[in-house]
């Protein structure tokens, strides 16, 4: 029988989900992450879950993986030393950059300008020039190009990027430079800009291509090592990685374009939330993915997650599609401290991580964390992971006592303060993807997942006014669910650069047909038949004179019938008014076109659970005491595996399962739906 395995590597735990594709039967597991080499935890977890399911790794036909290796390489400054080849006169392209300074009016005073990814000493010019239509103005000087590349060898670069002016229209000169470069540098990877990003705006194209080179050696090493270790285990199935846009890409192609994996890890949670949403009535959802180190939030509207045409990691923003995920440094391992200068409580962004972890883990941690605060308040029972992971409550109290003494409050008040600040940090991130983009959070449900998501989701949902608060089944491994159930996805974009008056419906239709062929061929190479592919198109449109565009979904059929341009302009005007509250009486310009091919994902049915009578007493483990806002309240602890559909969980209470723990606050009630999801609402509602 065919099996597919989804694996998501987090800062503290690595989550795994194994699916038997014919029956939909699943097995879940969590193992401690190994930050020094993430592949160790992946291999350990793969062996463990195969043993749990009673199968051999050879029976796994698809291995699906979300990874933060590329993300961490950028954040930690551990990318490759990169060389850059540009057209003569453009050597300072990365140094000049754009004039935009993030922040307020005076932000330039304190803003530390990021160091360019390719140093000026590692940037060389070549004699060549193409015009805006791709015609050759100055033929490439091959002798001078070889001489420039030979001079670059003294810099001991580890990767090379080629980005020539107007190459997005015609890549002939870049291909010739690449041919010479592979003779001069036979042992390093070469990234060619018109293959990475065939769009205008040379700075964005250069930056994205250099970022690809920056992470390419480390990602190639990680992916090839992981592939070899899986083969040694006997797993001969297809290996795919999750892209930043929530689609899958084959491991071999992922090695060539790792810039598309910069937000691979957070994308898994959003795709997992989409799977849960299919079995609930909630189609508008705010996601809250709380791990040990950070919290990722996103917005899903009408069953579709918001996509961005750029990916941001730290100070780096590249032109690569990604799910619109915002991240804050608030997680279960976030460290609480009271600076001497201010005497005010702070939580994060520093984290205890997987090692040494929170004090309650008894792994050598000494600094109080959010997890320790939950232990003190009674939000976490004495053991986790089905009893295999025990918590030291007294050690947690001693750690939180250092905060209490510094603030001159009780231990419980200090713990509650830590939780409140973490919740406010998450609340701020959710506002970025909702209120600041014109959405009212009260129109959305909130879904909490990750190892600590369901500990915070009720409180954060209360702050947002977002109900119901959804606690999915096995929220601690939902990212792995997303990895295992998402679809193969390839996209291809081209710069169009025409005003509506200078083009026709037929011309756009011809372009879309050509682009359709490109993406369908890519998916065919991954073993997906054309009949099983879904093709979508988008157009980047703006008013003439604007410096940015808005992506609008389009249909090729509309352009074939001669109504595409009219429909596109109307759709753009409506979206522009929603985003900015106004429209302009000027001509429209189509900046670029994009084709997306999507393959069919695994159909993992959500199993229904037995119906109950509304009383969850059969799932009650014991009575309990929880501290809420400085008051000790009687509560109960429930075993989620014994809950039945229709059960009503009156807060305050705690619901435990193998991979996560959920908290239901006073004056709230959790209703178990037919598939085991817990829907939390205020009692008054």
XYZ file of C-alpha atoms in Angstrom:
685
model
C 0.000 0.000 0.000
C 1.334 3.497 -0.820
C 2.300 5.799 2.039
C 3.261 9.472 2.069
C 5.207 11.095 4.884
C 5.058 14.784 5.799
C 7.881 16.178 7.931
C 8.096 19.701 9.363
C 11.217 20.837 11.224
C 10.632 23.434 13.941
C 13.003 25.164 16.311
C 12.123 22.829 19.195
C 10.367 19.774 17.754
C 10.235 17.982 14.398
C 6.699 16.895 13.482
C 5.813 13.886 11.349
C 2.584 12.657 9.756
C 2.350 9.353 7.880
C -0.664 8.744 5.594
C -1.783 5.475 4.037
C -3.136 6.859 0.778
C -5.825 4.251 0.043
C -7.599 4.324 3.416
C -6.519 7.712 4.779
C -5.275 6.123 8.020
C -2.678 8.321 9.730
C 0.116 8.085 12.297
C 1.618 11.123 14.060
C 4.826 11.675 15.981
C 7.076 14.423 17.395
C 10.802 14.151 18.049
C 13.205 16.775 19.434
C 14.810 18.897 16.722
C 18.566 18.812 16.195
C 19.581 22.409 15.296
C 23.194 21.439 14.592
C 21.953 19.210 11.731
C 18.178 19.183 11.095
C 18.440 16.029 8.993
C 19.308 13.980 12.101
C 15.873 14.619 13.633
C 14.216 13.972 10.254
C 15.883 10.572 9.933
C 15.259 9.676 13.603
C 11.607 10.627 13.258
C 11.192 8.744 9.985
C 12.501 5.552 11.568
C 10.328 6.033 14.656
C 7.064 6.652 12.821
C 7.654 3.752 10.425
C 8.170 1.505 13.448
C 4.974 2.861 15.030
C 3.016 2.115 11.842
C 4.640 -1.277 11.396
C 5.968 -0.541 7.915
C 9.323 -0.347 6.195
C 10.656 3.005 4.879
C 10.679 1.307 1.471
C 6.871 1.490 1.471
C 6.921 5.324 1.536
C 6.241 6.518 -2.002
C 6.369 10.269 -1.287
C 8.428 12.195 1.263
C 7.199 15.789 1.721
C 9.262 18.228 3.742
C 9.051 21.792 5.022
C 12.409 23.207 6.074
C 13.883 26.353 7.628
C 17.474 25.652 6.571
C 17.465 28.435 3.944
C 15.697 30.811 6.359
C 18.263 30.220 9.081
C 21.178 30.618 6.657
C 19.927 34.135 5.819
C 19.052 35.131 9.398
C 22.337 33.859 10.822
C 24.505 35.236 8.007
C 25.804 31.772 7.131
C 25.238 31.906 3.385
C 27.881 31.389 0.741
C 30.378 34.055 -0.326
C 28.816 35.138 -3.604
C 30.245 36.705 -6.754
C 28.199 38.851 -9.129
C 28.610 39.557 -12.862
C 26.840 42.657 -14.225
C 26.742 44.828 -17.341
C 29.463 47.481 -17.542
C 28.370 50.578 -15.626
C 26.194 48.670 -13.121
C 28.798 47.406 -10.652
C 27.198 49.261 -7.706
C 23.697 47.889 -8.353
C 23.387 46.254 -4.908
C 25.005 49.193 -3.119
C 22.693 51.799 -4.712
C 19.630 49.574 -4.125
C 16.330 51.436 -3.626
C 15.740 54.704 -1.793
C 13.069 53.209 0.457
C 13.979 53.211 4.162
C 11.660 51.103 6.342
C 10.043 52.841 9.303
C 8.805 56.352 10.003
C 9.804 59.737 8.651
C 13.129 59.895 10.529
C 13.920 56.168 10.316
C 16.991 56.846 8.158
C 18.733 58.309 11.226
C 18.833 54.988 13.076
C 18.367 52.507 10.238
C 21.401 50.246 9.807
C 21.641 49.719 6.049
C 22.017 45.994 5.353
C 25.340 44.827 3.966
C 24.927 43.832 0.264
C 24.763 40.075 -0.271
C 27.549 40.294 -2.866
C 30.454 42.546 -1.897
C 31.737 45.190 -4.296
C 35.090 43.387 -4.366
C 33.242 40.294 -5.604
C 31.354 42.135 -8.361
C 32.754 42.358 -11.894
C 31.545 44.057 -15.087
C 31.423 42.636 -18.597
C 31.219 44.462 -21.901
C 27.784 43.802 -23.436
C 24.414 45.520 -23.848
C 20.901 44.571 -24.901
C 18.124 47.065 -25.585
C 14.708 46.968 -23.881
C 13.366 44.666 -26.604
C 16.217 42.176 -26.271
C 18.115 43.326 -29.344
C 21.913 43.286 -29.216
C 23.375 46.802 -28.921
C 26.898 45.746 -27.906
C 27.944 42.118 -28.556
C 29.461 40.353 -25.581
C 33.243 40.620 -25.346
C 34.157 37.006 -24.547
C 37.860 37.700 -23.950
C 37.124 40.534 -21.505
C 34.469 38.375 -19.788
C 36.932 35.536 -19.254
C 39.544 37.967 -17.918
C 37.037 39.459 -15.448
C 36.026 36.019 -14.198
C 39.637 34.921 -13.815
C 40.268 38.034 -11.693
C 37.282 37.060 -9.540
C 38.904 33.729 -8.663
C 41.215 35.519 -6.217
C 38.181 36.332 -4.030
C 37.555 32.617 -3.310
C 33.838 32.896 -3.973
C 31.560 29.913 -3.225
C 28.730 30.750 -5.646
C 28.276 33.001 -8.669
C 25.354 35.091 -9.955
C 25.008 36.493 -13.476
C 22.624 39.444 -13.881
C 22.873 41.491 -17.080
C 20.724 44.435 -18.141
C 17.504 43.516 -20.025
C 18.358 39.816 -19.903
C 14.782 39.063 -18.808
C 13.778 39.674 -22.451
C 16.690 37.805 -24.043
C 19.017 35.581 -22.031
C 21.575 34.963 -24.796
C 24.374 37.006 -23.191
C 23.803 35.546 -19.722
C 24.000 32.034 -21.149
C 27.334 32.833 -22.827
C 28.741 34.280 -19.588
C 27.507 31.184 -17.734
C 29.259 28.949 -20.263
C 32.566 30.745 -19.668
C 31.983 30.861 -15.893
C 31.551 27.098 -15.672
C 34.965 26.707 -17.316
C 36.581 29.166 -14.887
C 34.629 27.969 -11.825
C 33.850 24.284 -12.488
C 33.111 23.490 -8.823
C 30.689 26.216 -7.735
C 26.979 26.758 -8.543
C 26.036 29.464 -11.050
C 22.662 31.263 -10.849
C 21.406 33.021 -13.999
C 18.976 35.887 -13.400
C 16.686 35.329 -16.394
C 16.115 31.764 -15.174
C 15.533 32.783 -11.554
C 13.343 35.859 -12.195
C 12.540 36.727 -15.842
C 11.070 40.131 -14.958
C 12.106 43.765 -15.382
C 13.619 45.947 -12.626
C 17.260 44.950 -12.560
C 17.816 45.598 -8.841
C 15.077 43.207 -7.720
C 16.234 40.647 -10.285
C 19.852 40.958 -9.131
C 18.979 40.794 -5.433
C 16.742 37.735 -5.880
C 19.339 35.934 -7.984
C 22.160 36.729 -5.538
C 19.973 35.501 -2.653
C 19.510 32.263 -4.593
C 23.299 31.893 -4.849
C 23.698 32.812 -1.180
C 21.711 29.797 0.079
C 22.318 27.424 -2.814
C 25.442 25.634 -1.485
C 24.014 25.092 2.010
C 20.663 23.939 0.645
C 22.263 21.667 -1.943
C 24.345 20.052 0.807
C 21.332 19.650 3.110
C 19.010 18.251 0.441
C 21.591 15.850 -1.007
C 22.620 14.614 2.473
C 18.982 14.097 3.441
C 18.279 12.291 0.185
C 21.277 9.998 0.706
C 20.275 9.199 4.300
C 16.710 8.423 3.253
C 18.008 6.143 0.512
C 20.191 4.380 3.091
C 17.045 3.787 5.158
C 15.538 2.119 2.105
C 13.134 4.949 1.162
C 13.173 5.085 -2.641
C 10.099 7.255 -3.153
C 9.871 10.760 -4.569
C 11.257 13.543 -2.333
C 9.533 16.940 -2.500
C 10.062 20.136 -0.533
C 7.525 22.791 0.379
C 7.959 26.153 -1.355
C 7.298 29.533 0.245
C 4.053 29.806 -1.745
C 2.638 26.627 -0.232
C 3.262 24.357 -3.238
C 5.648 21.434 -3.593
C 8.800 21.229 -5.693
C 10.989 18.227 -6.501
C 14.176 17.987 -4.441
C 16.448 18.163 -7.500
C 14.854 21.413 -8.728
C 14.793 22.754 -5.172
C 18.592 22.516 -5.132
C 18.734 24.837 -8.166
C 16.249 27.489 -6.937
C 16.355 27.506 -3.115
C 15.319 31.187 -3.047
C 11.786 29.791 -3.405
C 12.196 27.943 -0.085
C 13.050 30.888 2.176
C 9.648 30.624 3.921
C 9.166 26.886 3.421
C 8.678 26.159 7.118
C 5.848 28.624 7.914
C 4.005 27.715 4.699
C 3.241 24.230 6.036
C 1.003 25.544 8.792
C -1.128 27.566 6.367
C -1.620 24.611 4.024
C -2.519 22.453 7.031
C -5.101 25.023 8.116
C -6.611 24.863 4.612
C -7.094 21.114 5.025
C -8.865 21.620 8.365
C -11.030 24.397 6.881
C -12.394 21.968 4.280
C -14.215 20.165 7.102
C -15.556 23.225 8.917
C -17.957 25.980 7.966
C -15.248 28.623 8.503
C -13.821 29.835 5.192
C -12.315 33.079 6.534
C -9.577 32.154 8.992
C -6.720 33.832 10.809
C -3.976 31.294 11.537
C -1.842 31.320 14.676
C 1.121 28.945 14.475
C 2.968 29.080 17.801
C 6.136 27.023 18.099
C 8.971 26.973 20.560
C 10.827 29.954 19.107
C 8.411 32.100 17.099
C 4.812 32.656 16.039
C 3.695 32.723 12.396
C 0.355 34.277 11.428
C -1.524 34.415 8.130
C -4.949 35.187 6.674
C -7.187 32.877 4.631
C -10.082 34.509 2.759
C -12.819 32.393 1.161
C -10.643 29.315 1.435
C -7.639 30.939 -0.274
C -4.528 32.124 1.600
C -3.150 35.557 0.745
C -0.123 35.391 -1.538
C 2.600 38.010 -1.854
C 4.890 38.631 -4.793
C 7.841 38.909 -2.452
C 9.453 36.971 0.389
C 10.904 38.743 3.432
C 13.391 37.187 5.839
C 14.968 39.578 8.310
C 16.255 42.603 6.348
C 16.145 40.687 3.054
C 13.175 41.050 0.688
C 13.337 39.187 -2.617
C 10.962 38.890 -5.576
C 9.718 35.344 -4.973
C 6.110 34.340 -4.338
C 5.204 33.407 -0.775
C 2.214 33.033 1.457
C 1.639 36.279 3.342
C 3.011 35.070 6.677
C 4.179 37.426 9.423
C 6.524 36.250 12.159
C 7.175 37.517 15.695
C 9.646 36.276 18.265
C 7.050 34.893 20.677
C 6.885 31.163 21.330
C 6.889 28.580 24.070
C 10.622 29.001 24.559
C 10.634 32.837 24.572
C 12.653 34.072 27.546
C 11.132 36.493 30.057
C 13.386 39.082 31.677
C 13.273 42.408 33.522
C 15.954 44.849 32.259
C 17.594 46.891 35.033
C 17.293 50.087 33.012
C 13.496 50.067 32.677
C 12.340 47.611 35.329
C 9.572 46.524 32.918
C 8.802 42.934 32.012
C 9.943 41.826 28.544
C 9.224 38.537 26.748
C 11.377 37.421 23.795
C 12.557 37.570 21.117
C 15.404 35.517 22.638
C 14.414 31.874 22.980
C 15.641 28.896 24.974
C 15.047 26.825 21.824
C 15.292 23.044 21.822
C 18.517 23.089 23.847
C 18.521 23.803 26.750
C 14.790 24.582 26.465
C 12.429 25.802 29.212
C 13.403 25.204 32.843
C 10.479 22.780 33.263
C 12.024 20.471 30.631
C 14.936 19.657 33.000
C 17.449 19.834 30.145
C 19.683 22.477 31.659
C 17.560 25.559 31.051
C 17.861 28.247 33.740
C 15.953 31.249 32.331
C 12.158 31.578 32.748
C 10.138 31.087 29.560
C 6.544 31.268 28.364
C 6.249 27.495 28.781
C 7.344 27.774 32.425
C 4.640 30.411 32.952
C 2.028 28.023 31.542
C 3.225 25.293 33.906
C 2.929 27.618 36.911
C -0.612 28.685 35.945
C -1.772 25.104 35.505
C -2.253 25.426 31.743
C 0.111 22.511 31.162
C -0.202 19.147 32.958
C 2.780 17.359 34.469
C 3.595 15.446 31.277
C 3.560 15.970 27.499
C 3.784 13.821 24.358
C 1.497 11.142 25.732
C 3.388 10.842 29.008
C 6.849 10.436 27.483
C 7.933 13.967 28.392
C 7.668 15.076 32.043
C 7.595 18.651 33.361
C 9.188 19.893 36.585
C 6.588 22.221 38.108
C 8.709 23.237 41.105
C 11.667 24.154 38.887
C 9.335 26.260 36.746
C 8.049 28.077 39.849
C 11.597 28.836 40.973
C 12.397 30.263 37.532
C 9.281 32.466 37.453
C 10.068 33.559 41.029
C 13.052 35.527 39.707
C 10.617 37.609 37.640
C 8.161 37.926 40.521
C 10.892 39.173 42.873
C 12.086 41.732 40.315
C 8.535 43.067 39.873
C 7.509 42.649 43.529
C 4.449 40.539 42.649
C 3.339 36.969 43.320
C 4.651 34.086 41.234
C 1.220 33.579 39.647
C 0.918 37.282 38.794
C 4.355 37.207 37.178
C 3.410 34.128 35.159
C 0.162 35.752 34.038
C 2.076 38.875 33.015
C 4.428 36.790 30.871
C 1.489 35.110 29.122
C -0.304 38.436 28.591
C 2.734 40.024 26.939
C 3.222 36.996 24.669
C -0.464 37.207 23.709
C -0.147 40.916 22.907
C 2.857 40.204 20.652
C 0.782 37.631 18.755
C -2.155 40.051 18.613
C 0.098 42.686 17.035
C 1.252 40.261 14.353
C -2.330 39.281 13.523
C -3.257 42.945 13.060
C -0.541 43.200 10.391
C -2.260 40.580 8.220
C -5.815 41.728 8.953
C -6.534 45.304 10.081
C -3.587 46.841 8.246
C -4.704 45.173 5.017
C -8.306 46.322 5.246
C -9.827 43.237 6.901
C -11.986 43.225 10.038
C -10.730 40.388 12.294
C -14.254 39.988 13.685
C -15.221 38.541 10.294
C -12.701 35.718 10.715
C -12.355 32.594 12.813
C -9.000 32.025 14.553
C -7.186 28.703 14.266
C -4.366 28.019 16.717
C -1.859 25.235 16.121
C 1.786 24.361 16.562
C 3.050 22.992 19.851
C 1.774 26.026 21.811
C -0.880 27.507 19.515
C -3.885 26.079 21.316
C -2.520 27.304 24.657
C -2.802 30.897 23.411
C -5.556 30.817 20.777
C -8.534 31.387 23.107
C -6.894 34.430 24.736
C -5.736 35.876 21.408
C -9.127 35.239 19.830
C -10.696 37.169 22.700
C -8.370 40.125 22.006
C -9.166 40.016 18.278
C -12.894 39.354 18.609
C -12.340 36.437 16.214
C -14.728 33.536 16.785
C -15.026 30.669 16.722
C -11.543 29.819 17.939
C -10.770 26.509 16.220
C -8.566 23.914 17.890
C -7.925 21.330 15.137
C -7.203 17.685 15.786
C -3.490 17.165 16.516
C -2.618 20.871 16.269
C 0.975 20.171 17.264
C 1.675 18.389 13.970
C -0.588 20.446 11.687
C 2.431 21.802 9.777
C 3.345 18.219 8.893
C -0.296 17.681 7.835
C 0.136 20.653 5.500
C 3.343 19.233 4.074
C 1.691 15.857 3.454
C -1.569 17.104 1.919
C -0.489 20.059 -0.224
C -0.066 20.065 -3.993
C 2.761 20.294 -6.465
C 2.972 23.877 -7.714
C 5.038 25.561 -10.409
C 4.759 29.126 -11.645
C 6.232 31.090 -14.517
C 6.150 34.889 -14.816
C 7.073 37.256 -17.645
C 7.230 41.010 -17.933
C 4.544 42.298 -20.332
C 4.914 46.101 -19.957
C 2.084 47.364 -22.128
C -0.723 49.821 -21.556
C -4.187 48.482 -22.286
C -4.439 50.705 -25.387
C -1.213 49.215 -26.802
C -2.257 45.563 -26.615
C -5.167 43.297 -27.560
C -7.040 40.413 -26.021
C -5.545 38.103 -28.624
C -1.958 39.105 -27.791
C -2.519 38.430 -24.089
C -4.179 35.095 -24.913
C -1.149 34.055 -26.991
C 1.216 34.909 -24.139
C -0.891 32.928 -21.681
C -0.901 29.891 -23.981
C 2.908 29.956 -24.185
C 3.245 30.276 -20.417
C 0.706 27.493 -19.868
C 2.941 25.143 -21.840
C 5.978 26.019 -19.694
C 4.338 25.279 -16.328
C 2.519 22.175 -17.549
C 5.803 20.757 -18.822
C 7.412 21.419 -15.429
C 4.694 19.439 -13.658
C 4.888 16.656 -16.230
C 8.555 16.230 -15.346
C 7.416 15.643 -11.746
C 5.205 12.767 -12.891
C 1.859 14.621 -12.944
C -0.222 14.039 -16.072
C -1.669 17.084 -17.813
C -5.184 15.846 -17.151
C -4.481 16.085 -13.410
C -3.198 19.670 -13.548
C -5.052 22.878 -12.661
C -3.845 26.019 -14.448
C -4.361 29.524 -13.066
C -3.272 32.918 -14.385
C -2.595 36.311 -12.814
C -1.778 39.764 -14.160
C 0.178 42.465 -12.349
C -1.646 45.728 -13.136
C -1.150 49.370 -12.158
C -2.207 52.842 -13.199
C 0.301 54.507 -15.527
C 2.841 56.346 -13.432
C 2.524 54.149 -10.339
C 5.590 52.408 -8.961
C 3.874 49.206 -7.855
C 1.317 46.777 -9.221
C -1.594 44.753 -7.852
C -1.974 41.072 -8.798
C -5.384 40.227 -10.269
C -6.596 36.675 -11.115
C -7.502 36.319 -14.805
C -8.957 33.634 -17.089
C -7.466 32.788 -20.467
C -10.988 32.095 -21.777
C -11.960 35.751 -21.269
C -9.146 36.931 -23.519
C -10.001 34.394 -26.209
C -13.566 35.746 -26.313
C -12.375 39.360 -26.448
C -13.586 40.350 -22.962
C -10.399 39.835 -20.961
C -9.014 43.384 -20.931
C -12.359 44.914 -19.976
C -12.851 42.403 -17.147
C -9.282 42.891 -15.941
C -9.592 46.694 -15.722
C -12.859 46.414 -13.790
C -11.384 43.863 -11.349
C -8.290 46.008 -10.820
C -10.340 49.132 -10.083
C -12.398 47.223 -7.497
C -9.312 45.794 -5.769
C -7.449 49.118 -5.859
C -10.393 50.840 -4.181
C -10.588 48.109 -1.518
C -6.897 48.427 -0.769
C -6.465 52.210 -0.980
C -10.046 53.633 -0.906
C -9.648 55.478 -4.246
C -9.134 55.020 -7.984
C -7.373 57.158 -10.622
C -8.752 58.343 -13.944
C -5.680 57.285 -15.929
C -4.849 54.431 -18.273
C -4.121 50.941 -16.974
C -0.790 49.206 -17.550
C -0.224 45.438 -17.506
C 3.232 44.992 -15.987
C 3.573 41.215 -15.931
C 1.715 37.953 -16.497
C 1.970 34.803 -14.417
C 0.945 31.196 -15.021
C 0.581 28.699 -12.174
C 0.244 24.929 -12.569
C -1.071 22.956 -9.601
C -1.048 19.178 -9.269
C -3.509 17.119 -7.276
C -2.640 16.720 -3.575
C -3.287 13.702 -1.391
C -6.903 13.194 -0.425
C -6.728 12.622 3.320
C -10.296 12.306 4.577
C -11.042 13.629 8.048
C -12.457 10.683 10.026
C -15.710 11.336 11.865
C -15.830 10.626 15.601
C -18.669 8.962 17.544
C -21.616 11.118 18.569
C -22.024 11.991 22.234
C -24.768 13.376 24.432
C -23.061 16.727 25.060
C -21.546 15.683 28.396
C -17.737 15.183 28.142
C -17.538 13.289 31.445
C -16.231 10.137 29.706
C -13.129 12.125 28.682
C -12.490 13.744 32.068
C -9.168 12.734 33.593
C -9.356 14.649 36.868
C -10.273 17.875 38.581
C -7.709 20.612 38.379
C -6.901 24.171 39.467
C -6.045 26.929 36.988
C -4.862 30.448 37.739
C -6.595 33.046 35.557
C -5.927 36.771 36.043
C -4.658 36.283 39.596
C -7.466 34.001 40.740
C -7.347 30.246 41.414
C -10.346 28.639 39.680
C -11.665 25.062 39.765
C -11.167 23.399 36.403
C -10.868 20.001 34.746
C -8.443 18.168 32.481
C -9.887 16.212 29.528
C -8.370 13.529 27.305
C -9.058 14.657 23.748
C -8.958 11.141 22.335
C -12.079 10.281 24.363
C -14.170 13.305 23.387
C -17.305 12.732 21.294
C -19.097 14.898 18.743
C -21.387 17.406 20.402
C -19.533 17.442 23.746
C -19.617 20.825 25.487
C -16.413 21.793 27.322
C -17.098 24.543 29.855
C -14.153 26.799 30.653
C -11.896 26.992 32.440
C -10.465 23.631 31.431
C -7.473 21.966 29.794
C -7.649 19.471 26.914
C -4.606 17.242 26.464
C -3.427 15.080 23.574
C -0.164 13.574 22.388
C 1.213 16.600 20.546
C -0.429 19.648 22.114
C -2.494 21.082 24.959
C -5.503 23.395 24.617
C -6.799 25.928 27.151
C -10.438 27.048 27.298
C -10.898 30.224 29.339
C -13.678 31.086 31.824
C -16.911 32.329 30.221
C -16.135 30.306 27.092
C -17.395 26.945 25.886
C -15.770 24.530 23.451
C -18.053 22.452 21.215
C -16.652 19.302 19.604
C -17.699 19.006 15.942
C -18.239 15.849 13.918
C -14.535 15.558 13.049
C -13.130 16.235 16.515
C -12.297 19.926 16.046
C -13.057 22.048 19.110
C -14.919 25.285 18.330
C -14.570 27.800 21.187
C -17.088 30.636 21.590
C -18.012 33.029 24.402
C -20.772 31.623 26.611
C -23.010 34.589 25.747
C -22.849 33.619 22.061
